[in-house]
PDB file of C-alpha atoms in Angstrom:
ATOM      1  CA  MET A  20     -12.804 -12.489   4.767  1.00 48.00           C
ATOM      2  CA  SER A  21     -10.802 -13.032   8.171  1.00 62.00           C
ATOM      3  CA  CYS A  22      -9.562  -9.864   9.661  1.00 85.00           C
ATOM      4  CA  SER A  23      -6.263 -11.228  11.219  1.00 88.00           C
ATOM      5  CA  LYS A  24      -3.171 -12.837   9.023  1.00 91.00           C
ATOM      6  CA  ILE A  25       0.030 -14.704  10.505  1.00 94.00           C
ATOM      7  CA  LEU A  26       3.336 -14.060   8.323  1.00 95.00           C
ATOM      8  CA  ASN A  27       5.547 -17.170   8.186  1.00 95.00           C
ATOM      9  CA  PRO A  28       8.661 -16.869  10.594  1.00 97.00           C
ATOM     10  CA  ARG A  29      11.709 -15.983   9.115  1.00 97.00           C
ATOM     11  CA  GLY A  30      15.615 -15.539  10.864  1.00 97.00           C
ATOM     12  CA  ASP A  31      18.864 -14.056  10.629  1.00 98.00           C
ATOM     13  CA  VAL A  32      22.190 -13.657  12.783  1.00 98.00           C
ATOM     14  CA  ILE A  33      22.206  -9.966  13.220  1.00 98.00           C
ATOM     15  CA  ALA A  34      25.734  -8.506  13.872  1.00 98.00           C
ATOM     16  CA  VAL A  35      25.941  -4.631  15.380  1.00 98.00           C
ATOM     17  CA  TYR A  36      29.223  -2.484  16.024  1.00 97.00           C
ATOM     18  CA  GLY A  37      27.691   0.526  17.867  1.00 96.00           C
ATOM     19  CA  THR A  38      24.671   2.299  19.070  1.00 97.00           C
ATOM     20  CA  GLY A  39      23.393   3.611  15.927  1.00 97.00           C
ATOM     21  CA  LEU A  40      20.487   1.263  14.380  1.00 97.00           C
ATOM     22  CA  ARG A  41      20.781  -1.465  11.908  1.00 98.00           C
ATOM     23  CA  TYR A  42      17.493  -2.521  10.366  1.00 98.00           C
ATOM     24  CA  THR A  43      16.730  -6.356   8.942  1.00 98.00           C
ATOM     25  CA  TRP A  44      13.527  -6.807   7.294  1.00 98.00           C
ATOM     26  CA  LEU A  45      12.036  -9.982   7.802  1.00 98.00           C
ATOM     27  CA  THR A  46       8.930 -10.126   6.083  1.00 98.00           C
ATOM     28  CA  PRO A  47       7.573  -9.477   2.466  1.00 97.00           C
ATOM     29  CA  TRP A  48       6.013  -6.477   0.985  1.00 97.00           C
ATOM     30  CA  MET A  49       2.203  -6.740   1.820  1.00 96.00           C
ATOM     31  CA  VAL A  50      -0.751  -4.601   1.242  1.00 96.00           C
ATOM     32  CA  ALA A  51      -0.991  -2.015   4.166  1.00 96.00           C
ATOM     33  CA  HIS A  52      -4.702  -0.743   3.438  1.00 95.00           C
ATOM     34  CA  GLY A  53      -6.583  -1.942   6.504  1.00 93.00           C
ATOM     35  CA  ILE A  54      -4.010  -2.618   8.680  1.00 94.00           C
ATOM     36  CA  SER A  55      -5.232  -1.661  12.286  1.00 92.00           C
ATOM     37  CA  ALA A  56      -2.477  -2.887  14.771  1.00 95.00           C
ATOM     38  CA  ALA A  57       0.379  -5.525  14.460  1.00 96.00           C
ATOM     39  CA  ASP A  58       2.019  -8.636  16.455  1.00 96.00           C
ATOM     40  CA  ALA A  59       5.503  -9.658  16.553  1.00 97.00           C
ATOM     41  CA  LEU A  60       6.809 -12.213  18.245  1.00 98.00           C
ATOM     42  CA  ILE A  61      10.774 -12.065  18.616  1.00 98.00           C
ATOM     43  CA  ASN A  62      12.615 -15.381  19.613  1.00 98.00           C
ATOM     44  CA  LEU A  63      16.269 -14.805  20.493  1.00 98.00           C
ATOM     45  CA  GLN A  64      19.220 -16.783  21.045  1.00 98.00           C
ATOM     46  CA  ASN A  65      23.111 -17.002  21.497  1.00 98.00           C
ATOM     47  CA  VAL A  66      22.571 -13.470  22.511  1.00 98.00           C
ATOM     48  CA  THR A  67      26.246 -11.839  22.924  1.00 98.00           C
ATOM     49  CA  GLY A  68      27.778  -8.610  23.762  1.00 97.00           C
ATOM     50  CA  ASN A  69      25.691  -5.519  24.342  1.00 98.00           C
ATOM     51  CA  PHE A  70      23.053  -6.576  21.364  1.00 98.00           C
ATOM     52  CA  GLN A  71      19.443  -5.548  22.157  1.00 98.00           C
ATOM     53  CA  CYS A  72      16.337  -5.289  19.500  1.00 98.00           C
ATOM     54  CA  LYS A  73      12.794  -4.798  19.287  1.00 97.00           C
ATOM     55  CA  PRO A  74      10.394  -5.041  15.891  1.00 98.00           C
ATOM     56  CA  CYS A  75      10.474  -2.419  13.183  1.00 97.00           C
ATOM     57  CA  TYR A  76       8.270  -1.374  10.097  1.00 97.00           C
ATOM     58  CA  GLN A  77       8.953   0.314   6.747  1.00 97.00           C
ATOM     59  CA  THR A  78       5.787   1.886   4.435  1.00 97.00           C
ATOM     60  CA  ALA A  79       5.899   3.036   0.870  1.00 98.00           C
ATOM     61  CA  GLU A  80       3.253   5.378  -0.659  1.00 97.00           C
ATOM     62  CA  VAL A  81       3.613   4.348  -4.494  1.00 98.00           C
ATOM     63  CA  LEU A  82       6.314   1.685  -5.198  1.00 97.00           C
ATOM     64  CA  GLN A  83       8.359  -0.110  -2.771  1.00 98.00           C
ATOM     65  CA  ARG A  84      11.970   0.957  -4.602  1.00 97.00           C
ATOM     66  CA  TYR A  85      10.839   4.116  -2.869  1.00 97.00           C
ATOM     67  CA  PRO A  86      10.158   3.343   0.954  1.00 98.00           C
ATOM     68  CA  ASP A  87       9.801   5.729   3.691  1.00 97.00           C
ATOM     69  CA  THR A  88      12.280   6.070   6.463  1.00 97.00           C
ATOM     70  CA  PRO A  89      12.164   3.282   8.813  1.00 97.00           C
ATOM     71  CA  ALA A  90      10.211   3.062  12.422  1.00 96.00           C
ATOM     72  CA  VAL A  91      10.692   0.792  15.180  1.00 96.00           C
ATOM     73  CA  PHE A  92       7.472   0.225  17.007  1.00 95.00           C
ATOM     74  CA  PRO A  93       7.225   3.547  19.725  1.00 92.00           C
ATOM     75  CA  SER A  94       5.367   1.888  22.897  1.00 86.00           C
ATOM     76  CA  ALA A  95       7.678  -1.661  22.496  1.00 88.00           C
ATOM     77  CA  SER A  96      10.875  -1.441  24.851  1.00 95.00           C
ATOM     78  CA  TYR A  97      14.313  -2.599  23.501  1.00 97.00           C
ATOM     79  CA  THR A  98      15.035  -6.438  24.235  1.00 98.00           C
ATOM     80  CA  SER A  99      17.968  -8.862  25.049  1.00 98.00           C
ATOM     81  CA  THR A 100      16.373 -11.187  27.035  1.00 97.00           C
ATOM     82  CA  GLU A 101      16.653 -14.871  25.085  1.00 98.00           C
ATOM     83  CA  GLY A 102      13.348 -16.802  24.209  1.00 98.00           C
ATOM     84  CA  ASN A 103      10.063 -15.395  23.304  1.00 98.00           C
ATOM     85  CA  ASN A 104       9.631 -11.976  23.080  1.00 97.00           C
ATOM     86  CA  HIS A 105       5.658 -10.437  22.370  1.00 97.00           C
ATOM     87  CA  PHE A 106       5.235  -6.949  21.054  1.00 97.00           C
ATOM     88  CA  ARG A 107       1.894  -5.468  20.283  1.00 95.00           C
ATOM     89  CA  GLN A 108       1.189  -2.257  18.184  1.00 94.00           C
ATOM     90  CA  SER A 109      -1.273  -0.663  17.419  1.00 92.00           C
ATOM     91  CA  THR A 110      -0.219   1.378  13.754  1.00 87.00           C
ATOM     92  CA  THR A 111      -0.816   4.387  11.492  1.00 82.00           C
ATOM     93  CA  LEU A 112      -0.471   3.707   7.829  1.00 89.00           C
ATOM     94  CA  THR A 113      -3.033   6.606   6.604  1.00 88.00           C
ATOM     95  CA  GLY A 114      -1.828   6.875   3.060  1.00 92.00           C
ATOM     96  CA  LYS A 115       0.628   4.294   2.566  1.00 96.00           C
ATOM     97  CA  PHE A 116      -0.131   1.477   0.163  1.00 97.00           C
ATOM     98  CA  TRP A 117       2.660  -0.711   1.053  1.00 98.00           C
ATOM     99  CA  VAL A 118       4.468  -2.403   4.784  1.00 97.00           C
ATOM    100  CA  ARG A 119       7.159  -4.714   5.507  1.00 98.00           C
ATOM    101  CA  PHE A 120       8.295  -6.157   9.466  1.00 98.00           C
ATOM    102  CA  GLY A 121      11.962  -6.681  10.615  1.00 98.00           C
ATOM    103  CA  VAL A 122      14.217  -5.464  13.433  1.00 98.00           C
ATOM    104  CA  ALA A 123      15.680  -2.834  14.519  1.00 98.00           C
ATOM    105  CA  ALA A 124      18.493  -3.691  16.848  1.00 98.00           C
ATOM    106  CA  ASN A 125      21.815  -1.807  18.514  1.00 98.00           C
ATOM    107  CA  ASN A 126      24.250  -2.231  21.393  1.00 98.00           C
ATOM    108  CA  THR A 127      23.322  -0.247  24.671  1.00 97.00           C
ATOM    109  CA  SER A 128      26.587   0.631  24.198  1.00 97.00           C
ATOM    110  CA  GLY A 129      30.112   0.557  23.347  1.00 95.00           C
ATOM    111  CA  ALA A 130      31.460  -0.028  19.966  1.00 94.00           C
ATOM    112  CA  THR A 131      32.115  -3.821  20.193  1.00 95.00           C
ATOM    113  CA  LEU A 132      30.593  -6.962  18.735  1.00 97.00           C
ATOM    114  CA  GLY A 133      27.048  -7.380  20.118  1.00 97.00           C
ATOM    115  CA  SER A 134      24.957 -10.149  17.784  1.00 98.00           C
ATOM    116  CA  ALA A 135      21.621 -12.687  18.576  1.00 98.00           C
ATOM    117  CA  GLU A 136      20.275 -15.550  16.322  1.00 98.00           C
ATOM    118  CA  VAL A 137      16.904 -13.553  15.454  1.00 98.00           C
ATOM    119  CA  GLU A 138      13.916 -14.907  14.555  1.00 98.00           C
ATOM    120  CA  LEU A 139      10.556 -13.045  14.070  1.00 98.00           C
ATOM    121  CA  GLN A 140       6.945 -13.928  13.530  1.00 98.00           C
ATOM    122  CA  THR A 141       4.503 -11.313  12.669  1.00 97.00           C
ATOM    123  CA  SER A 142       1.062 -11.247  12.571  1.00 97.00           C
ATOM    124  CA  VAL A 143      -1.566  -7.968  11.687  1.00 96.00           C
ATOM    125  CA  SER A 144      -5.051  -7.062  12.156  1.00 95.00           C
ATOM    126  CA  GLN A 145      -6.049  -6.398   8.795  1.00 92.00           C
ATOM    127  CA  CYS A 146      -9.770  -6.359   7.391  1.00 91.00           C
ATOM    128  CA  GLY A 147      -8.082  -6.051   3.505  1.00 88.00           C
ATOM    129  CA  GLN A 148      -6.692  -7.092   0.585  1.00 93.00           C
ATOM    130  CA  GLN A 149      -5.425  -6.098  -3.111  1.00 96.00           C
ATOM    131  CA  ILE A 150      -8.545  -6.245  -5.275  1.00 97.00           C
ATOM    132  CA  GLY A 151      -7.044  -5.192  -8.841  1.00 97.00           C
ATOM    133  CA  THR A 152      -3.877  -3.727 -10.659  1.00 98.00           C
ATOM    134  CA  GLY A 153      -4.205  -2.555 -14.418  1.00 97.00           C
ATOM    135  CA  MET A 154      -2.475  -0.357 -17.345  1.00 97.00           C
ATOM    136  CA  VAL A 155      -4.179   2.103 -19.323  1.00 97.00           C
ATOM    137  CA  THR A 156      -2.463   3.248 -22.439  1.00 97.00           C
ATOM    138  CA  ILE A 157      -3.274   7.069 -23.659  1.00 96.00           C
ATOM    139  CA  ASN A 158      -2.570   7.685 -27.468  1.00 94.00           C
ATOM    140  CA  ALA A 159      -2.306  10.627 -28.981  1.00 86.00           C
ATOM    141  CA  GLY A 160      -5.745  11.583 -30.227  1.00 85.00           C
ATOM    142  CA  MET A 161      -7.375   9.127 -28.663  1.00 89.00           C
ATOM    143  CA  ILE A 162      -9.020  12.108 -25.724  1.00 89.00           C
ATOM    144  CA  SER A 163      -9.882  14.982 -27.358  1.00 82.00           C
ATOM    145  CA  GLY A 164     -12.347  17.707 -26.383  1.00 87.00           C
ATOM    146  CA  THR A 165     -14.469  17.164 -23.517  1.00 89.00           C
ATOM    147  CA  ASP A 166     -14.573  13.518 -23.418  1.00 91.00           C
ATOM    148  CA  ILE A 167     -13.889  11.336 -20.688  1.00 95.00           C
ATOM    149  CA  ASN A 168     -12.647   8.288 -20.780  1.00 96.00           C
ATOM    150  CA  TYR A 169     -13.242   5.046 -18.665  1.00 97.00           C
ATOM    151  CA  PHE A 170     -11.303   1.844 -17.835  1.00 98.00           C
ATOM    152  CA  THR A 171     -11.659  -0.594 -15.831  1.00 98.00           C
ATOM    153  CA  ILE A 172      -8.831  -1.905 -13.356  1.00 98.00           C
ATOM    154  CA  THR A 173     -10.759  -4.160 -10.714  1.00 98.00           C
ATOM    155  CA  ASP A 174     -13.253  -6.982 -11.296  1.00 98.00           C
ATOM    156  CA  PHE A 175     -16.373  -6.776  -9.621  1.00 98.00           C
ATOM    157  CA  SER A 176     -16.389  -7.243  -6.183  1.00 97.00           C
ATOM    158  CA  PRO A 177     -19.113  -7.444  -3.397  1.00 97.00           C
ATOM    159  CA  THR A 178     -20.320  -4.275  -1.665  1.00 97.00           C
ATOM    160  CA  ILE A 179     -21.540  -5.689   1.226  1.00 96.00           C
ATOM    161  CA  GLY A 180     -19.037  -4.558   4.005  1.00 94.00           C
ATOM    162  CA  LEU A 181     -17.170  -1.948   2.210  1.00 96.00           C
ATOM    163  CA  ASP A 182     -15.277   0.280   3.936  1.00 96.00           C
ATOM    164  CA  GLU A 183     -12.518   2.310   2.025  1.00 97.00           C
ATOM    165  CA  ILE A 184     -11.173   2.180  -1.062  1.00 98.00           C
ATOM    166  CA  MET A 185      -7.041   3.288  -1.821  1.00 98.00           C
ATOM    167  CA  ALA A 186      -5.082   2.814  -5.122  1.00 98.00           C
ATOM    168  CA  ALA A 187      -1.429   4.017  -5.961  1.00 98.00           C
ATOM    169  CA  PHE A 188      -0.704   5.392  -9.276  1.00 98.00           C
ATOM    170  CA  VAL A 189       2.588   5.885 -11.249  1.00 98.00           C
ATOM    171  CA  VAL A 190       2.546   7.881 -14.740  1.00 98.00           C
ATOM    172  CA  MET A 191       4.820   7.075 -16.793  1.00 98.00           C
ATOM    173  CA  ASP A 192       6.569   8.519 -20.546  1.00 96.00           C
ATOM    174  CA  ASN A 193       3.538  11.274 -19.875  1.00 97.00           C
ATOM    175  CA  GLU A 194       4.160  13.363 -23.007  1.00 95.00           C
ATOM    176  CA  SER A 195       3.020  16.615 -21.556  1.00 95.00           C
ATOM    177  CA  ASP A 196       1.141  18.287 -18.929  1.00 95.00           C
ATOM    178  CA  TYR A 197      -2.360  17.874 -21.020  1.00 95.00           C
ATOM    179  CA  LEU A 198      -3.759  14.348 -19.027  1.00 96.00           C
ATOM    180  CA  GLU A 199      -6.231  14.226 -16.343  1.00 97.00           C
ATOM    181  CA  TYR A 200      -7.192  11.722 -14.525  1.00 98.00           C
ATOM    182  CA  GLN A 201      -9.067  10.518 -11.358  1.00 98.00           C
ATOM    183  CA  LEU A 202     -10.136   7.230  -9.503  1.00 98.00           C
ATOM    184  CA  VAL A 203     -13.907   6.130 -10.298  1.00 98.00           C
ATOM    185  CA  CYS A 204     -16.121   3.537  -9.512  1.00 98.00           C
ATOM    186  CA  ARG A 205     -19.201   1.898 -10.222  1.00 98.00           C
ATOM    187  CA  SER A 206     -22.156  -0.416  -8.525  1.00 98.00           C
ATOM    188  CA  ALA A 207     -24.430  -3.210 -10.340  1.00 98.00           C
ATOM    189  CA  ASN A 208     -26.629  -6.006  -9.427  1.00 98.00           C
ATOM    190  CA  ASP A 209     -26.023  -7.523 -13.031  1.00 98.00           C
ATOM    191  CA  PRO A 210     -22.557  -6.899 -14.268  1.00 97.00           C
ATOM    192  CA  ARG A 211     -23.799  -7.371 -17.645  1.00 97.00           C
ATOM    193  CA  ALA A 212     -26.089  -4.517 -16.842  1.00 98.00           C
ATOM    194  CA  PRO A 213     -23.929  -1.592 -14.619  1.00 98.00           C
ATOM    195  CA  ASN A 214     -24.961   1.672 -13.473  1.00 98.00           C
ATOM    196  CA  ALA A 215     -23.208   4.834 -14.608  1.00 98.00           C
ATOM    197  CA  TRP A 216     -19.378   5.596 -12.901  1.00 98.00           C
ATOM    198  CA  GLN A 217     -18.832   7.838 -10.188  1.00 98.00           C
ATOM    199  CA  THR A 218     -15.681   9.614  -9.456  1.00 98.00           C
ATOM    200  CA  MET A 219     -14.385   9.347  -6.172  1.00 98.00           C
ATOM    201  CA  GLU A 220     -11.626  11.705  -5.160  1.00 98.00           C
ATOM    202  CA  THR A 221     -12.802  15.611  -5.358  1.00 96.00           C
ATOM    203  CA  ALA A 222     -10.298  16.802  -8.079  1.00 97.00           C
ATOM    204  CA  TRP A 223      -8.619  15.526 -10.913  1.00 98.00           C
ATOM    205  CA  ALA A 224      -4.788  14.677 -10.756  1.00 98.00           C
ATOM    206  CA  ASN A 225      -2.705  16.633 -13.094  1.00 98.00           C
ATOM    207  CA  PRO A 226       0.626  14.683 -13.758  1.00 98.00           C
ATOM    208  CA  ALA A 227       3.373  16.692 -14.935  1.00 96.00           C
ATOM    209  CA  SER A 228       5.035  15.398 -17.948  1.00 96.00           C
ATOM    210  CA  GLY A 229       7.651  12.569 -17.548  1.00 97.00           C
ATOM    211  CA  ASN A 230       7.126  10.195 -14.599  1.00 97.00           C
ATOM    212  CA  SER A 231       4.807  10.464 -11.493  1.00 97.00           C
ATOM    213  CA  LYS A 232       3.063   8.530  -8.766  1.00 98.00           C
ATOM    214  CA  ARG A 233       0.431   9.562  -6.452  1.00 97.00           C
ATOM    215  CA  ASN A 234      -1.525   7.848  -3.731  1.00 98.00           C
ATOM    216  CA  THR A 235      -5.152   8.788  -3.387  1.00 98.00           C
ATOM    217  CA  GLY A 236      -5.161   7.908   0.178  1.00 97.00           C
ATOM    218  CA  ALA A 237      -8.023   6.221   1.766  1.00 96.00           C
ATOM    219  CA  LEU A 238     -11.668   6.960  -0.104  1.00 98.00           C
ATOM    220  CA  SER A 239     -14.915   6.056   0.320  1.00 97.00           C
ATOM    221  CA  ALA A 240     -17.749   5.024  -1.830  1.00 97.00           C
ATOM    222  CA  PRO A 241     -19.636   8.274  -3.068  1.00 97.00           C
ATOM    223  CA  ALA A 242     -23.402   8.389  -2.501  1.00 97.00           C
ATOM    224  CA  GLY A 243     -23.904   8.489  -6.144  1.00 97.00           C
ATOM    225  CA  ALA A 244     -22.846   4.203  -6.251  1.00 97.00           C
ATOM    226  CA  ASN A 245     -25.600   3.633  -3.902  1.00 97.00           C
ATOM    227  CA  VAL A 246     -23.546   0.621  -2.838  1.00 97.00           C
ATOM    228  CA  SER A 247     -26.259  -0.362   0.191  1.00 97.00           C
ATOM    229  CA  THR A 248     -28.759  -1.162  -2.564  1.00 98.00           C
ATOM    230  CA  ASN A 249     -26.435  -2.713  -5.240  1.00 98.00           C
ATOM    231  CA  PHE A 250     -24.988  -6.347  -5.446  1.00 98.00           C
ATOM    232  CA  LEU A 251     -21.281  -5.542  -6.690  1.00 98.00           C
ATOM    233  CA  ILE A 252     -18.990  -2.505  -7.068  1.00 98.00           C
ATOM    234  CA  GLN A 253     -15.988  -2.485  -9.563  1.00 98.00           C
ATOM    235  CA  ILE A 254     -13.137   0.344 -10.124  1.00 98.00           C
ATOM    236  CA  GLY A 255     -11.382   2.096 -12.716  1.00 98.00           C
ATOM    237  CA  VAL A 256     -10.268   5.531 -13.656  1.00 98.00           C
ATOM    238  CA  ALA A 257     -11.578   8.275 -15.831  1.00 98.00           C
ATOM    239  CA  VAL A 258      -8.868  10.111 -18.025  1.00 97.00           C
ATOM    240  CA  ARG A 259      -9.541  13.469 -19.731  1.00 96.00           C
ATOM    241  CA  LYS A 260      -8.032  16.278 -21.922  1.00 96.00           C
ATOM    242  CA  LYS A 261      -6.913  19.379 -19.478  1.00 95.00           C
ATOM    243  CA  SER A 262      -8.892  21.940 -20.337  1.00 94.00           C
ATOM    244  CA  GLY A 263      -7.412  24.805 -22.431  1.00 92.00           C
ATOM    245  CA  ALA A 264      -4.764  22.360 -22.932  1.00 92.00           C
ATOM    246  CA  GLY A 265      -2.579  22.600 -26.373  1.00 89.00           C
ATOM    247  CA  GLY A 266      -2.451  19.051 -27.813  1.00 91.00           C
ATOM    248  CA  ASN A 267      -3.919  15.955 -26.771  1.00 91.00           C
ATOM    249  CA  PRO A 268      -2.440  13.292 -24.075  1.00 95.00           C
ATOM    250  CA  ARG A 269      -0.346  10.910 -24.013  1.00 95.00           C
ATOM    251  CA  ALA A 270       0.767   8.658 -21.151  1.00 97.00           C
ATOM    252  CA  GLU A 271       0.545   5.382 -19.554  1.00 98.00           C
ATOM    253  CA  ILE A 272      -1.274   5.015 -16.524  1.00 98.00           C
ATOM    254  CA  HIS A 273      -0.402   1.962 -13.695  1.00 98.00           C
ATOM    255  CA  ALA A 274      -2.744   0.999 -10.765  1.00 98.00           C
ATOM    256  CA  VAL A 275      -3.215  -0.776  -8.127  1.00 98.00           C
ATOM    257  CA  VAL A 276      -6.250  -0.789  -5.883  1.00 98.00           C
ATOM    258  CA  ALA A 277      -7.026  -2.410  -2.208  1.00 98.00           C
ATOM    259  CA  ARG A 278      -9.794  -2.686  -0.352  1.00 97.00           C
ATOM    260  CA  SER A 279     -11.213  -2.602   3.498  1.00 95.00           C
ATOM    261  CA  ASN A 280     -13.877  -4.009   5.281  1.00 93.00           C
ATOM    262  CA  ALA A 281     -15.386  -2.255   7.745  1.00 87.00           C
TER     263      ALA A 281
END
C-alpha cells in the first residue's frame, strides 16, 4: 500500500469583498485516518485587488453532513503571488473519520472586490484506507438475556503492517436505551476457522433512544487477537441487551471502518 496519495487538481474563480474568510472546497471528502501530513500546491492567476489565500481543511467525526469548523493550515502564510505556491502541513486529525481540503481567501484590507483564478492540487501522507461498511438491523426479541451477538463489518484483511483501526457509527431508530454495542475483531489463518471475537474498546456504548453518532477513535488490536501469529483480521460489531433493561433492544447500526498501517 502506497503511503502517499495525490488528488487531481481542481480550480475555481474566487471573489471576496472583505477581510472575513471565504472557504472554497476543492477536494472530495476522504478518509482522514492515517493522514500525518498534507501538501497543497496553489496556482494563482489574474489576482486583483487585495486578494490573498492559503490552504484550509475541514474534518467530520462521523457524518460529512455534520462537519467541524473549517481550519487553515496554521504554519502557512497567506499569499497573493501569482504562479505556483507550495505549502506543507503536519496534521493532527485524531478522532476524525473524514477530511476535505480547500482554499481560505480574503482581502488583506478593505471591502472592495478581490479575486483570483485559483487551482489547488493536494497530496497527503497516509498509510491507511477504508476497509468496510455495513449495517446491522436489531429486531425486538432478537437479543435477550445475557446473549452477545456478533456481526461482521469488514472482510478479512492482512494483519501485517496493521497499526490502528477506527470506526464511525450511526445508530438509527433506536427504540429505547436497552442497546449496548462495541467494536470487535477476530483473527485467523484459515478464514473458515477464525479465532474468537475480541473486544476492542474499554467499555460498551449505550446510545440514547432515537438517532446518535459516535467515533471510536484510533484503536489498537487487543492482545487476545494475536495478530503477530495470525495472517488475517476481521472487524465487526458486538451487540447485547443492557443489564437491567426493561425490554429487548431494537435499532439499526450503521458502521464504516478504516485501518492505518505502520
